């Protein structure tokens, strides 16, 4: 039996038992407890142990022992107790700051774009690679490796791009140490290692009598193992391990690989040369059957055939308190978890925690808990770039990056933090007027223009710098913050007071201050890269709330949850890729390269995740949850979920016996209304006097297909607002084609020129330039236009032989007496052509889909027949009344659709239908229904949302 090495079983509350043991031991001399030093795995474990001490002392004042994360080293303490090491410690250079290292490495990476086959490496992308490279540098130090070992890797054995990466890494190893030496700095991991080595050396040399307790660590890195061994060799040193598996057979123990939860503990015990059975338990397992279940669940793959014997070993009581929650989708899972956490609060003092690596699930659960005004502590925090101030700072830079476009300015000015020197109410009111009147309706207003100019002047400093090809990064950052503060100011408070307050504001202020201090590292940059660079750096910062979270509910990552104990533990999203996390590719080394270099295999991360999973499975009440689909994608059950199902079958049990169906059912129906009401489409019946007495031919078709659109447009007088800045669309392409053909036909209205193709192409160049068609759009539109020109020339050469005169974009109307008075139908025809035999042809240009002859005859496409009626009654200006010979659709560039059969009958029928339609709506009882015929829906409507079509058009029974 090892004297100073102990184990706490998985099912024990590690921090509670540890605190209780030491409080009992020092009950007679509580002041002596302050001399005890606890070394714990991480800061969350330190917090948990501190809370355990306070909880056990209740309201009794007490002095706590010293508690440190195992990687933190007190330099002053080492200096004071270091003896001969004091002088060495005094000469130890400081560590390079995280921001400084990121910027230095990003600059180094950006200077070698050819190593990635790129002409230029964007700084924003270089920042991401710099963070990965920082992790690589730390890993090399933690594993006690050296970049000189890269020489032992044979480049010819790897793919060509990996060979280039190896060359790049050798450049880093040549230059990075020199950069640090010039600045008098050390890598953080290197400095931490030196301090840990100094601590180890001091303890080894002095054999300190101080009581030092290493608790809960798995000693992942070699230096950590050495530290644990040193503590164990001290006169008053103690090591408390957590969760050593003593139930697994020796054969399986010897076959443990990197994916097993006991792998790191086995490595540590092997390093200490201690048999696991010689490590005494501080306390008996609180749930012995559960521990045996976990041991079997995590059995090495090589010995899973022994599961056949599991039934004789595992008691059914092992499954008491174990619940499975297999949900349909992520929303249902998040709501079920939130309900479970909310129910926990009904019992005074009861705690609950969600443990997951899925940030999407964590955010959803936190959002669902807000239903009950519960703010939960999420250990992962929120990226600064997604907080209100982070978004605001990005919008300030984006507005200048987009040349102060109206869309970018609106996005910025509408942000809640933007006040522009006014009070918030005035700012919002004026901004609405600017958007509606000045930028959408394009009406002149000197006061609003002055208001906008005043806001834009506050962006001048950054905008002017952005307009330059290059500028100092520090200068741009300074201008950025000045502009942000100027726009954040109100009439009564300056921007500094408003912008940098709250948890996110303070985090942003610290980030900007750190970035400003190190900004000179980058020197001059291309101004076009500033926004992406700022966003990349901002996204790396995390904001965590310090106050206001619920004291009994937590959302934790697996590492943060380690050694913590809760009354209800929810292990969330147990799917492959989450438990365990999917291993990602490394931009610097492939798997074989890592193995040859000396890095641990990626599977080791699976073992770490397995240990966290096992630890949480040891809680009394455990809920395992998963979603079958996430964002519409089918998910695969975690290997550990599948193992559990297999083990249950070996016990002649079914997973559904442990299903927490209650929460799933409640979540499924939680938002279901108590009563369903069938929604009917709108059917307004305005007075006849308010109904329109004139409509265009195109709107008559809309009248047939969607009367509600006519009601909204002509009776309510609602018009869609123009876009602030509308990109060119295919509708604009059609407009350009119409304008080209109109000018051409006006010039050649009575004859067809021989150089028609050249003339049309020349006009195309003119109109494309007038409409400012961007080069990237013209690449697609111009070949289509050339095809259209060739088709038009071919068509017109034959067609014009029988045409005396062409009339373009000609207006006309036709009136008659309806029941409620005179009604007028109007039209602007694309073309009305007079034939040489005295008749009339009507042509409608289409760049999209054309109407069929059947649609024209059955009345569902009334536009051309109505234009034919106007022509027959002499309603077109400058065109005498004559017989209509044909109605023609030209799908430009593709085909022509000619309707010329039974024309008198067709037009007579069209006139009859038109008059019947008008007469029908001249009665007040006739409603303006929305989409009365589902088979004849409008192609597009501006009023679909007003008619709430989606609420009533597709309804399911209750």
PDB file of N, CA and C in Angstrom, residues 215 248 275 392 423 509 521 810:
ATOM      1  N   UNK A 215      -4.293  17.040  -6.222  1.00  0.00           N
ATOM      2  CA  UNK A 215      -5.597  16.374  -6.197  1.00  0.00           C
ATOM      3  C   UNK A 215      -6.276  16.419  -7.561  1.00  0.00           C
ATOM      4  N   UNK A 248     -11.884  -3.524 -13.316  1.00  0.00           N
ATOM      5  CA  UNK A 248     -11.518  -4.132 -14.587  1.00  0.00           C
ATOM      6  C   UNK A 248     -10.473  -5.220 -14.353  1.00  0.00           C
ATOM      7  N   UNK A 275       1.179  -0.136  -8.418  1.00  0.00           N
ATOM      8  CA  UNK A 275       0.056  -0.946  -8.886  1.00  0.00           C
ATOM      9  C   UNK A 275      -1.252  -0.300  -8.444  1.00  0.00           C
ATOM     10  N   UNK A 392     -21.198  46.032 -32.800  1.00  0.00           N
ATOM     11  CA  UNK A 392     -21.147  47.469 -33.067  1.00  0.00           C
ATOM     12  C   UNK A 392     -19.782  47.874 -33.616  1.00  0.00           C
ATOM     13  N   UNK A 423     -30.161  62.102 -28.204  1.00  0.00           N
ATOM     14  CA  UNK A 423     -30.771  61.117 -27.309  1.00  0.00           C
ATOM     15  C   UNK A 423     -31.343  60.004 -28.184  1.00  0.00           C
ATOM     16  N   UNK A 509     -12.939  46.562 -23.815  1.00  0.00           N
ATOM     17  CA  UNK A 509     -11.945  47.574 -23.466  1.00  0.00           C
ATOM     18  C   UNK A 509     -10.588  46.927 -23.216  1.00  0.00           C
ATOM     19  N   UNK A 521       3.402  45.894 -33.801  1.00  0.00           N
ATOM     20  CA  UNK A 521       3.995  44.660 -34.318  1.00  0.00           C
ATOM     21  C   UNK A 521       3.703  44.496 -35.804  1.00  0.00           C
ATOM     22  N   UNK A 810     -46.444  52.439 -76.342  1.00  0.00           N
ATOM     23  CA  UNK A 810     -47.544  53.363 -76.662  1.00  0.00           C
ATOM     24  C   UNK A 810     -48.670  53.190 -75.641  1.00  0.00           C
TER      25      UNK A 810
END
